[in-house]
Amino acid sequence: MLRCRTMLRKIADITWRRPRLVLAVVALFAVGAGAFGYDVEHHLKAAGFTDSSSESERATSTLRDALGYDATPGIVALVRAPGGGALDTTAPSVRAEVARIAQRLRRVEHVGRVVNPLAEPRAAGGLGIARDGRSLVVTAFLSTQDVEDVGGIAATDARRTVRSDTLDVSFAGFAPGFDEVNDQTRKDLTNAELIAFPALTVLLLLVFRGVVAALIPLLIGVLSIVGTFLFLRIMSSLVDTSLFALNIGTALSLGLAVDYALLLVSRYREEVERHGHGEVAHRATVVHAGRGVIFSGFTVAAAMAALLVMPQRFLYSVGAAGVAVGVLSAVIAILVVPSLLALLGARLDALTLRRGAPPVSATSGGWYRLARGVMRRPVLVALVSGGLLLAAAAPMAGVDFTGPSAKAVPPGQPSYEPGEYLTANYPREVTEAITVTVRGRRPTRTSPGSPGDCGRSRASRARRRSPAPRRTSHSRRCQRGMPRSMEVPRTPCARSATLRHRGRRTCSSRATQRGSSTRRRASSRTRPTSSRSSWSGRRCCCSS
């Protein structure tokens, strides 16, 4: 506490004796920060709502590395007949036009694979044509790891290049929907800022009771925002940083600037009433009000620092921006506001809204009467205030929080109507299939009587009764340890898997109960060869 008071006294002396020097240094900092961080938006990444170390993300990354593209469709091209009529998928003209659409979609930037349901019905899984036969979907898989960041580029390129003169083509899926949600969010934030700044200006004029005094918090907010731009620009060069940190930093900078400027200016006016304009009032303002500013700023920074332990890019970026804003706002306020007060002096109340009005006493006025009324009936005021807050929060009772997906697209966006059509006429697997990544392992010799030995015994008996099964490329890929992607249908199949495992355990228990001679005979009959081990490895991989 003594060190803080000593530091504040030194700041009071510097800002009183050399205010122009302090303001010049801050101005140079603002110019440098603006020159280096003005394009920070182009270095930030969208979203970042997932944990890169989670099981789902690790499985997705493994599959992307093996296949060369994302396993979930990023763009879904909905092809319909003009006017909503039936689509004759057997007509040569329709098949040729759909093939041309698929070919153009393959040329779109960041697209790694395209599935045409008419040319590749097995790859489409029988889900590419609508139940009513009025439409079909051509799915595109993105070839990038950053689906959230470059999906918008692919969606924009697809809308621009993939068109048809004879068929109606529209786009839905994760990439178009996520891009439209981001665009709508930016527009909403811009509109909110355009509304907030005029309202904030009027509010500052009423609270600070003068034009000159009202400009001080705006200046502090601008300097804090520019400093936050510099911080985010440096941070983005070191780690991936979310774009949402920019919006949070801007809003928080303005809020803290108003608080800190009001705290310092109000205290300065009180000290001027006691001691007049001079060094005594200046020093008292910095020492007493400055302590509250510093404590508040570092409290905000400490609270926002809790988000830094979160693995999601969205959360730790917002936390880092909050830490920077809290520290910058406090430091800039404690340096700039006292320097401006020292230069302005009595001119702080120039262009006041209540010229010639007597100063408001601490024991009179509307705020004083309001405070006394609250203290007379605290319980009643608390109940009424709580009821008003609950009434204001009532609309949140029906809110439905969702993650980033095609469902979050607001009405009026280009992908909203195709998305609703896909939901009504296609299974969810078309846009939101659950992908399972299975990694095969090389088969190892197991002791006789183990579950694996029992499985090979049954396999060897089946081979003696029927020709040896043909080894496929899939079996070889499983043995090499490469993953295989399977889309899991919505039909529950856990019971059949449980029965298979129960059968293996029963077979294993029976095998272990045989005599030693029986085990030796089973071992000699089921000694694995290269072909048998390959079939066993394929069987284990496929049943996993």
Coordinates of C-alpha atoms in Angstrom, one line a residue:
M1 CA 0.0 0.0 0.0
L2 CA 2.8 2.4 0.9
R3 CA 4.6 1.6 -2.4
C4 CA 1.4 2.3 -4.3
R5 CA 0.9 5.6 -2.5
T6 CA 4.6 6.6 -3.2
M7 CA 4.2 5.7 -6.9
L8 CA 1.0 7.7 -7.2
R9 CA 2.7 10.7 -5.6
K10 CA 5.5 10.5 -8.2
I11 CA 2.9 10.3 -10.9
A12 CA 1.1 13.4 -9.5
D13 CA 4.4 15.3 -9.5
I14 CA 5.2 14.4 -13.1
T15 CA 1.8 15.0 -14.4
W16 CA 1.6 18.4 -12.7
R17 CA 5.1 19.7 -13.6
R18 CA 5.4 18.2 -17.1
P19 CA 2.0 17.4 -18.5
R20 CA 2.9 18.2 -22.1
L21 CA 5.8 15.7 -22.0
V22 CA 3.5 13.0 -20.6
L23 CA 0.9 13.6 -23.3
A24 CA 3.6 13.7 -26.0
V25 CA 4.9 10.3 -24.9
V26 CA 1.4 8.9 -24.9
A27 CA 0.7 10.4 -28.3
L28 CA 3.8 8.7 -29.7
F29 CA 2.7 5.4 -28.3
A30 CA -0.7 5.8 -29.9
V31 CA 0.8 6.7 -33.3
G32 CA 3.1 3.7 -33.2
A33 CA 0.4 1.3 -32.0
G34 CA -2.0 2.6 -34.7
A35 CA 0.6 2.2 -37.4
F36 CA 1.5 -1.4 -36.4
G37 CA -2.0 -2.6 -35.4
Y38 CA -4.4 -0.9 -37.8
D39 CA -4.7 -4.1 -39.9
V40 CA -5.1 -6.5 -36.9
E41 CA -8.4 -7.8 -38.2
H42 CA -6.7 -9.4 -41.1
H43 CA -4.4 -11.4 -38.8
L44 CA -7.1 -12.7 -36.5
K45 CA -9.0 -16.0 -37.1
A46 CA -12.7 -16.7 -36.9
A47 CA -14.4 -18.9 -34.3
G48 CA -12.1 -21.3 -32.4
F49 CA -14.8 -22.9 -30.3
T50 CA -13.2 -26.4 -30.1
D51 CA -10.4 -27.9 -28.1
S52 CA -7.6 -29.1 -30.4
S53 CA -6.5 -31.7 -27.9
S54 CA -10.0 -33.3 -27.5
E55 CA -10.7 -36.8 -28.8
S56 CA -13.0 -35.6 -31.5
E57 CA -10.5 -33.1 -32.8
R58 CA -7.6 -35.6 -32.7
A59 CA -9.7 -38.1 -34.6
T60 CA -10.7 -35.5 -37.2
S61 CA -7.1 -34.4 -37.6
T62 CA -6.0 -38.0 -38.1
L63 CA -8.6 -38.6 -40.8
R64 CA -7.8 -35.3 -42.6
D65 CA -4.1 -36.2 -42.7
A66 CA -4.9 -39.7 -44.1
L67 CA -7.6 -38.7 -46.6
G68 CA -6.4 -35.3 -47.6
Y69 CA -9.8 -33.7 -46.9
D70 CA -12.3 -33.3 -44.1
A71 CA -14.5 -36.3 -43.5
T72 CA -17.7 -34.2 -43.0
P73 CA -19.1 -32.3 -46.0
G74 CA -18.3 -28.6 -45.8
I75 CA -20.5 -27.5 -48.7
V76 CA -23.8 -29.1 -49.8
A77 CA -25.0 -28.1 -53.3
L78 CA -28.8 -28.6 -53.5
V79 CA -29.8 -29.3 -57.1
R80 CA -33.6 -28.9 -57.9
A81 CA -35.6 -28.7 -61.0
P82 CA -36.8 -25.1 -61.9
G83 CA -40.2 -24.4 -60.3
G84 CA -39.9 -27.2 -57.8
G85 CA -41.0 -30.0 -60.1
A86 CA -39.8 -33.6 -60.2
L87 CA -36.2 -34.1 -61.1
D88 CA -35.7 -36.9 -63.6
T89 CA -32.3 -38.3 -62.5
T90 CA -32.3 -40.9 -65.4
A91 CA -32.4 -38.2 -68.1
P92 CA -29.1 -37.8 -69.9
S93 CA -29.4 -34.0 -69.9
V94 CA -29.9 -34.0 -66.1
R95 CA -27.0 -36.4 -65.5
A96 CA -24.7 -34.3 -67.7
E97 CA -25.7 -31.1 -66.0
V98 CA -25.1 -32.6 -62.5
A99 CA -21.7 -33.9 -63.7
R100 CA -20.8 -30.4 -64.9
I101 CA -21.9 -28.9 -61.5
A102 CA -19.7 -31.4 -59.7
Q103 CA -16.8 -30.7 -62.0
R104 CA -17.1 -27.0 -61.3
L105 CA -17.3 -27.6 -57.6
R106 CA -14.1 -29.6 -57.7
R107 CA -12.3 -26.5 -59.0
V108 CA -13.4 -24.4 -56.1
E109 CA -10.6 -23.2 -53.8
H110 CA -10.0 -25.5 -50.7
V111 CA -12.3 -28.3 -52.0
G112 CA -10.6 -31.7 -51.8
R113 CA -13.3 -34.1 -52.9
V114 CA -16.7 -33.9 -54.5
V115 CA -19.3 -36.7 -54.4
N116 CA -21.8 -36.9 -57.3
P117 CA -24.7 -39.2 -56.2
L118 CA -25.5 -40.1 -59.8
A119 CA -21.9 -41.1 -60.7
E120 CA -21.0 -42.4 -57.2
P121 CA -24.1 -43.8 -55.6
R122 CA -22.1 -46.0 -53.1
A123 CA -19.9 -43.0 -52.0
A124 CA -23.1 -41.0 -51.4
G125 CA -24.5 -43.9 -49.3
G126 CA -27.8 -43.8 -50.9
L127 CA -28.5 -40.4 -49.3
G128 CA -27.8 -38.1 -52.3
I129 CA -31.3 -38.2 -53.8
A130 CA -34.4 -36.9 -51.9
R131 CA -37.1 -39.2 -50.8
D132 CA -39.7 -37.4 -53.1
G133 CA -37.3 -37.5 -56.1
R134 CA -37.5 -33.7 -56.5
S135 CA -33.9 -32.9 -55.7
L136 CA -30.4 -34.3 -55.1
V137 CA -27.3 -33.1 -53.3
V138 CA -23.7 -32.8 -54.5
T139 CA -21.4 -32.8 -51.4
A140 CA -18.0 -31.1 -51.3
F141 CA -15.4 -32.0 -48.7
L142 CA -12.9 -29.2 -47.8
S143 CA -9.1 -29.9 -48.1
T144 CA -7.9 -27.8 -45.3
Q145 CA -7.4 -28.2 -41.6
D146 CA -8.9 -24.8 -40.8
V147 CA -12.5 -25.4 -41.9
E148 CA -13.8 -22.5 -39.8
D149 CA -11.3 -20.0 -41.2
V150 CA -11.3 -20.8 -44.9
G151 CA -14.8 -22.3 -45.2
G152 CA -16.1 -18.9 -46.1
I153 CA -13.7 -18.5 -48.9
A154 CA -14.7 -21.8 -50.4
A155 CA -18.4 -21.0 -50.0
T156 CA -18.1 -17.6 -51.6
D157 CA -16.1 -19.1 -54.5
A158 CA -18.7 -21.8 -55.0
R159 CA -21.6 -19.3 -55.2
R160 CA -19.6 -17.3 -57.7
T161 CA -18.5 -20.1 -60.1
V162 CA -21.0 -23.0 -59.7
R163 CA -24.2 -22.1 -61.6
S164 CA -26.6 -23.8 -63.9
D165 CA -28.9 -22.5 -66.7
T166 CA -31.2 -25.5 -66.6
L167 CA -31.2 -26.5 -62.9
D168 CA -31.7 -24.6 -59.7
V169 CA -28.5 -24.7 -57.6
S170 CA -28.3 -23.4 -54.0
F171 CA -25.8 -24.0 -51.2
A172 CA -26.1 -25.0 -47.6
G173 CA -23.9 -26.8 -45.0
F174 CA -21.4 -25.8 -42.4
A175 CA -19.1 -23.6 -44.5
P176 CA -21.8 -21.4 -46.1
G177 CA -23.8 -21.2 -42.8
F178 CA -20.8 -20.4 -40.7
D179 CA -19.7 -17.7 -43.1
E180 CA -23.1 -16.1 -43.1
V181 CA -23.3 -16.2 -39.3
N182 CA -20.0 -14.4 -39.1
D183 CA -21.0 -11.8 -41.6
Q184 CA -24.2 -11.1 -39.8
T185 CA -22.4 -10.9 -36.5
R186 CA -20.0 -8.3 -37.9
K187 CA -22.9 -6.3 -39.2
D188 CA -24.8 -6.5 -35.9
L189 CA -21.7 -5.4 -34.0
T190 CA -21.2 -2.5 -36.4
N191 CA -24.8 -1.4 -36.0
A192 CA -24.5 -1.7 -32.2
E193 CA -21.4 0.5 -32.2
L194 CA -23.1 3.1 -34.4
I195 CA -26.0 3.2 -32.0
A196 CA -23.8 3.0 -28.9
F197 CA -21.5 5.9 -29.7
P198 CA -24.2 8.6 -30.1
A199 CA -26.0 7.3 -27.0
L200 CA -22.7 7.3 -25.1
T201 CA -21.9 10.9 -26.2
V202 CA -25.3 12.1 -24.9
L203 CA -24.8 10.2 -21.7
L204 CA -21.4 11.6 -21.1
L205 CA -22.6 15.2 -21.6
L206 CA -25.3 14.6 -19.0
V207 CA -23.0 12.9 -16.5
F208 CA -19.9 15.1 -16.9
R209 CA -22.0 18.3 -17.3
G210 CA -19.8 19.8 -19.9
V211 CA -18.4 19.3 -23.4
V212 CA -14.7 19.5 -22.5
A213 CA -15.1 17.1 -19.6
A214 CA -17.2 14.7 -21.7
L215 CA -14.4 14.4 -24.3
I216 CA -11.9 13.1 -21.7
P217 CA -13.4 9.5 -21.4
L218 CA -13.7 9.3 -25.2
L219 CA -10.0 10.1 -25.5
I220 CA -9.1 7.5 -22.9
G221 CA -11.2 4.9 -24.7
V222 CA -9.6 5.6 -28.1
L223 CA -6.1 5.3 -26.6
S224 CA -7.0 2.1 -24.9
I225 CA -8.5 0.7 -28.1
V226 CA -5.4 1.5 -30.1
G227 CA -3.2 -0.1 -27.5
T228 CA -5.4 -3.2 -27.6
F229 CA -5.0 -3.3 -31.4
L230 CA -1.2 -3.4 -30.9
F231 CA -1.4 -6.1 -28.2
L232 CA -3.6 -8.3 -30.4
R233 CA -1.4 -7.8 -33.4
I234 CA 1.6 -9.0 -31.4
M235 CA -0.4 -11.9 -30.0
S236 CA -1.6 -13.0 -33.4
S237 CA 2.0 -13.3 -34.6
L238 CA 2.7 -15.7 -31.7
V239 CA -0.5 -17.8 -31.4
D240 CA -3.8 -18.2 -33.2
T241 CA -6.1 -15.4 -31.9
S242 CA -9.9 -15.2 -32.3
L243 CA -11.6 -12.3 -34.1
F244 CA -14.0 -12.0 -31.2
A245 CA -11.2 -10.6 -29.0
L246 CA -11.3 -7.4 -31.1
N247 CA -15.0 -6.8 -30.4
I248 CA -14.6 -7.6 -26.7
G249 CA -11.6 -5.3 -26.4
T250 CA -13.4 -2.4 -28.0
A251 CA -16.5 -2.6 -25.9
L252 CA -14.5 -3.1 -22.6
S253 CA -12.1 -0.2 -23.4
L254 CA -15.0 2.2 -23.7
G255 CA -16.7 1.0 -20.6
L256 CA -13.5 1.2 -18.4
A257 CA -12.6 4.6 -19.9
V258 CA -15.9 6.1 -18.8
D259 CA -15.6 4.6 -15.3
Y260 CA -12.0 5.8 -14.7
A261 CA -12.4 9.2 -16.2
L262 CA -15.6 9.8 -14.2
L263 CA -13.9 8.7 -11.0
L264 CA -10.9 11.1 -11.6
V265 CA -12.9 14.1 -12.8
S266 CA -15.5 13.8 -10.1
R267 CA -12.8 13.6 -7.4
Y268 CA -10.9 16.5 -9.0
R269 CA -14.0 18.7 -8.8
E270 CA -14.5 17.9 -5.2
E271 CA -10.9 18.8 -4.4
V272 CA -11.2 22.0 -6.3
E273 CA -14.2 23.0 -4.2
R274 CA -12.0 22.5 -1.1
H275 CA -8.6 23.8 -2.2
G276 CA -9.2 25.6 -5.5
H277 CA -7.3 24.9 -8.7
G278 CA -3.7 24.1 -7.8
E279 CA -1.2 21.4 -7.0
V280 CA -2.9 20.4 -3.7
A281 CA -6.2 19.5 -5.5
H282 CA -4.2 17.8 -8.3
R283 CA -2.1 15.7 -5.9
A284 CA -5.1 14.7 -3.8
T285 CA -7.0 13.6 -6.9
V286 CA -4.2 11.4 -8.2
V287 CA -3.4 9.8 -4.8
H288 CA -6.9 9.0 -3.7
A289 CA -8.8 8.4 -6.9
G290 CA -5.8 7.0 -8.7
R291 CA -5.6 4.2 -6.2
G292 CA -9.1 3.1 -7.0
V293 CA -8.4 3.2 -10.8
I294 CA -5.3 1.0 -10.5
F295 CA -7.1 -1.4 -8.2
S296 CA -10.1 -1.7 -10.5
G297 CA -8.0 -2.1 -13.6
F298 CA -5.9 -4.9 -12.2
T299 CA -8.9 -6.6 -10.7
V300 CA -10.5 -6.7 -14.2
A301 CA -7.2 -8.0 -15.6
A302 CA -7.1 -10.7 -12.9
A303 CA -10.7 -11.8 -13.5
M304 CA -10.2 -12.0 -17.3
A305 CA -7.0 -13.9 -16.9
A306 CA -9.0 -16.9 -15.7
L307 CA -9.9 -17.5 -19.3
L308 CA -6.3 -18.0 -20.3
V309 CA -6.3 -21.6 -19.0
M310 CA -9.1 -22.5 -21.5
P311 CA -7.9 -24.5 -24.5
Q312 CA -10.4 -23.0 -26.9
R313 CA -9.1 -20.2 -29.0
F314 CA -12.2 -18.1 -28.6
L315 CA -11.9 -18.2 -24.8
Y316 CA -8.2 -17.6 -24.3
S317 CA -8.2 -14.8 -26.9
V318 CA -11.1 -13.0 -25.1
G319 CA -9.2 -13.5 -21.8
A320 CA -6.0 -12.1 -23.2
A321 CA -7.8 -9.1 -24.6
G322 CA -9.5 -8.4 -21.3
V323 CA -6.2 -8.5 -19.4
A324 CA -4.7 -6.0 -21.9
V325 CA -7.7 -3.7 -21.7
G326 CA -7.8 -3.7 -17.9
V327 CA -4.1 -2.8 -17.6
L328 CA -4.0 -0.3 -20.5
S329 CA -7.1 1.5 -19.4
A330 CA -5.8 1.9 -15.9
V331 CA -2.4 3.1 -16.9
I332 CA -3.6 5.5 -19.6
A333 CA -6.2 7.0 -17.3
I334 CA -3.8 7.5 -14.5
L335 CA -1.3 9.3 -16.8
V336 CA -3.5 11.1 -19.3
V337 CA -6.4 12.4 -17.2
P338 CA -4.2 14.1 -14.5
S339 CA -2.1 15.7 -17.3
L340 CA -5.2 17.0 -19.0
L341 CA -6.5 18.4 -15.7
A342 CA -3.2 20.1 -15.0
L343 CA -3.4 21.8 -18.5
L344 CA -7.1 22.7 -18.4
G345 CA -7.4 23.9 -14.9
A346 CA -10.6 26.0 -14.7
R347 CA -11.3 25.4 -18.4
L348 CA -12.4 21.9 -17.5
D349 CA -15.9 23.4 -17.0
A350 CA -15.9 25.3 -20.3
L351 CA -19.0 24.8 -22.5
T352 CA -20.8 23.5 -19.5
L353 CA -24.5 22.6 -19.8
R354 CA -25.4 24.4 -16.6
R355 CA -23.5 27.6 -16.9
G356 CA -23.8 29.8 -13.8
A357 CA -25.5 27.1 -11.8
P358 CA -24.2 26.8 -8.2
P359 CA -22.1 23.7 -7.4
V360 CA -24.1 20.7 -6.2
S361 CA -23.6 20.0 -2.5
A362 CA -22.8 16.6 -1.2
T363 CA -25.9 16.8 1.0
S364 CA -28.4 18.0 -1.7
G365 CA -29.5 17.2 -5.2
G366 CA -31.3 14.3 -6.8
W367 CA -28.7 11.7 -6.3
Y368 CA -28.5 12.5 -2.6
R369 CA -32.3 12.2 -2.2
L370 CA -32.3 8.9 -4.1
A371 CA -29.6 7.5 -1.9
R372 CA -31.4 8.5 1.3
G373 CA -34.6 6.9 -0.1
V374 CA -32.9 3.6 -0.7
M375 CA -31.4 3.5 2.8
R376 CA -34.8 4.2 4.4
R377 CA -36.4 1.1 2.8
P378 CA -33.6 -1.2 1.7
V379 CA -35.6 -4.4 1.7
L380 CA -38.4 -3.0 -0.4
V381 CA -36.0 -1.5 -2.8
A382 CA -34.1 -4.8 -3.1
L383 CA -37.3 -6.7 -3.8
V384 CA -38.4 -4.2 -6.5
S385 CA -35.0 -4.1 -8.1
G386 CA -34.7 -7.9 -8.1
G387 CA -38.2 -8.2 -9.7
L388 CA -37.2 -5.7 -12.4
L389 CA -34.1 -7.6 -13.2
L390 CA -35.9 -10.9 -13.3
A391 CA -38.5 -9.4 -15.7
A392 CA -35.7 -8.1 -17.9
A393 CA -34.1 -11.6 -18.0
A394 CA -37.4 -13.4 -18.6
P395 CA -36.8 -13.7 -22.4
M396 CA -33.6 -15.7 -21.7
A397 CA -35.7 -18.5 -20.3
G398 CA -36.6 -19.7 -23.8
V399 CA -33.2 -19.2 -25.4
D400 CA -31.6 -22.2 -27.2
F401 CA -27.8 -22.1 -27.1
T402 CA -26.2 -23.9 -30.1
G403 CA -22.8 -24.3 -31.4
P404 CA -21.6 -23.2 -34.8
S405 CA -23.6 -25.1 -37.4
A406 CA -26.0 -24.6 -40.2
K407 CA -28.8 -24.4 -37.7
A408 CA -27.5 -21.0 -36.4
V409 CA -28.1 -19.3 -39.8
P410 CA -30.7 -16.5 -39.3
P411 CA -33.7 -16.2 -41.6
G412 CA -33.1 -14.1 -44.7
Q413 CA -29.6 -15.5 -45.4
P414 CA -28.9 -17.4 -48.7
S415 CA -28.3 -20.7 -47.1
Y416 CA -31.4 -20.6 -44.7
E417 CA -34.0 -21.9 -47.2
P418 CA -31.8 -24.7 -48.6
G419 CA -30.9 -25.7 -45.0
E420 CA -34.5 -25.9 -44.1
Y421 CA -35.2 -28.0 -47.2
L422 CA -32.4 -30.4 -46.4
T423 CA -33.7 -30.8 -42.8
A424 CA -37.2 -31.6 -44.1
N425 CA -36.3 -33.9 -47.0
Y426 CA -32.9 -35.5 -46.2
P427 CA -31.5 -37.4 -43.3
R428 CA -29.2 -35.6 -40.9
E429 CA -26.2 -37.6 -42.2
V430 CA -26.1 -35.5 -45.3
T431 CA -24.8 -32.5 -43.4
E432 CA -24.1 -33.6 -39.8
A433 CA -22.9 -37.3 -40.0
I434 CA -21.1 -38.8 -37.1
T435 CA -17.7 -39.9 -38.4
V436 CA -15.8 -42.8 -36.7
T437 CA -12.1 -43.1 -37.2
V438 CA -10.8 -46.7 -37.0
R439 CA -7.1 -47.4 -37.0
G440 CA -6.0 -51.0 -37.8
R441 CA -3.1 -52.8 -36.1
R442 CA -0.8 -55.6 -37.3
P443 CA -2.1 -58.9 -35.9
T444 CA 0.0 -60.4 -33.1
R445 CA 0.3 -64.1 -32.0
T446 CA -1.7 -64.8 -29.0
S447 CA -1.5 -67.6 -26.6
P448 CA -3.8 -70.6 -27.2
G449 CA -7.1 -70.3 -25.6
S450 CA -7.2 -66.5 -25.8
P451 CA -10.1 -64.7 -27.5
G452 CA -7.9 -64.0 -30.5
D453 CA -6.9 -67.7 -30.8
C454 CA -10.6 -68.7 -30.7
G455 CA -11.4 -66.2 -33.4
R456 CA -8.6 -67.6 -35.6
S457 CA -9.9 -71.2 -34.9
R458 CA -13.3 -70.3 -36.2
A459 CA -11.8 -68.5 -39.2
S460 CA -9.6 -71.5 -40.0
R461 CA -12.5 -73.9 -39.9
A462 CA -14.5 -71.6 -42.2
R463 CA -11.6 -71.6 -44.6
R464 CA -11.5 -75.3 -44.8
R465 CA -15.2 -75.4 -45.7
S466 CA -15.0 -72.6 -48.2
P467 CA -12.5 -71.0 -50.6
A468 CA -10.1 -68.5 -49.0
P469 CA -11.5 -65.0 -49.0
R470 CA -10.0 -62.5 -51.4
R471 CA -7.8 -59.9 -49.7
T472 CA -8.9 -56.4 -50.5
S473 CA -7.1 -53.1 -50.5
H474 CA -9.1 -52.2 -47.3
S475 CA -7.6 -55.1 -45.4
R476 CA -4.1 -54.1 -46.5
R477 CA -4.7 -50.5 -45.4
C478 CA -6.0 -51.6 -42.0
Q479 CA -2.8 -53.7 -41.5
R480 CA -0.6 -50.8 -42.3
G481 CA -2.2 -48.8 -39.6
M482 CA -4.0 -46.3 -41.8
P483 CA -7.4 -45.0 -40.5
R484 CA -10.7 -45.8 -42.2
S485 CA -13.7 -43.4 -42.1
M486 CA -17.1 -44.8 -41.4
E487 CA -20.3 -42.7 -41.2
V488 CA -22.4 -44.1 -38.4
P489 CA -26.2 -44.1 -39.1
R490 CA -28.7 -43.0 -36.6
T491 CA -30.1 -46.5 -36.3
P492 CA -28.8 -48.0 -32.9
C493 CA -26.5 -50.9 -33.4
A494 CA -25.0 -51.2 -29.9
R495 CA -27.0 -54.4 -29.2
S496 CA -25.4 -56.3 -32.1
A497 CA -22.0 -55.2 -31.1
T498 CA -22.6 -56.3 -27.6
L499 CA -23.8 -59.7 -28.8
R500 CA -20.6 -60.2 -30.8
H501 CA -18.4 -59.4 -27.8
R502 CA -20.5 -61.7 -25.6
G503 CA -20.0 -64.5 -28.2
R504 CA -16.2 -63.9 -28.1
R505 CA -16.1 -64.0 -24.3
T506 CA -18.1 -67.3 -24.3
C507 CA -15.9 -68.8 -26.9
S508 CA -12.8 -67.7 -25.0
S509 CA -14.1 -69.2 -21.7
R510 CA -14.9 -72.5 -23.4
A511 CA -11.4 -72.6 -25.0
T512 CA -9.7 -72.1 -21.6
Q513 CA -11.7 -75.0 -20.0
R514 CA -10.4 -77.5 -22.5
G515 CA -7.6 -79.9 -21.6
S516 CA -4.0 -79.4 -22.5
S517 CA -4.1 -81.9 -25.3
T518 CA -7.1 -80.2 -26.8
R519 CA -5.3 -76.8 -26.6
R520 CA -2.3 -78.4 -28.3
R521 CA -4.4 -79.7 -31.1
A522 CA -6.2 -76.4 -31.5
S523 CA -2.9 -74.6 -31.5
S524 CA -1.5 -76.9 -34.2
R525 CA -4.6 -76.5 -36.3
T526 CA -4.7 -72.8 -36.0
R527 CA -1.0 -71.9 -36.4
P528 CA -1.2 -68.6 -38.3
T529 CA 0.4 -68.3 -41.7
S530 CA 0.9 -65.1 -43.6
S531 CA -2.4 -65.3 -45.4
R532 CA -4.3 -66.3 -42.3
S533 CA -2.8 -63.5 -40.2
S534 CA -3.8 -61.1 -42.9
W535 CA -7.4 -62.3 -42.9
S536 CA -7.4 -62.2 -39.1
G537 CA -6.0 -58.7 -39.1
R538 CA -8.7 -57.6 -41.6
R539 CA -11.4 -59.2 -39.5
C540 CA -10.3 -57.5 -36.3
C541 CA -10.1 -54.1 -38.1
C542 CA -13.5 -54.4 -39.6
S543 CA -15.2 -55.5 -36.4
S544 CA -13.5 -52.8 -34.3

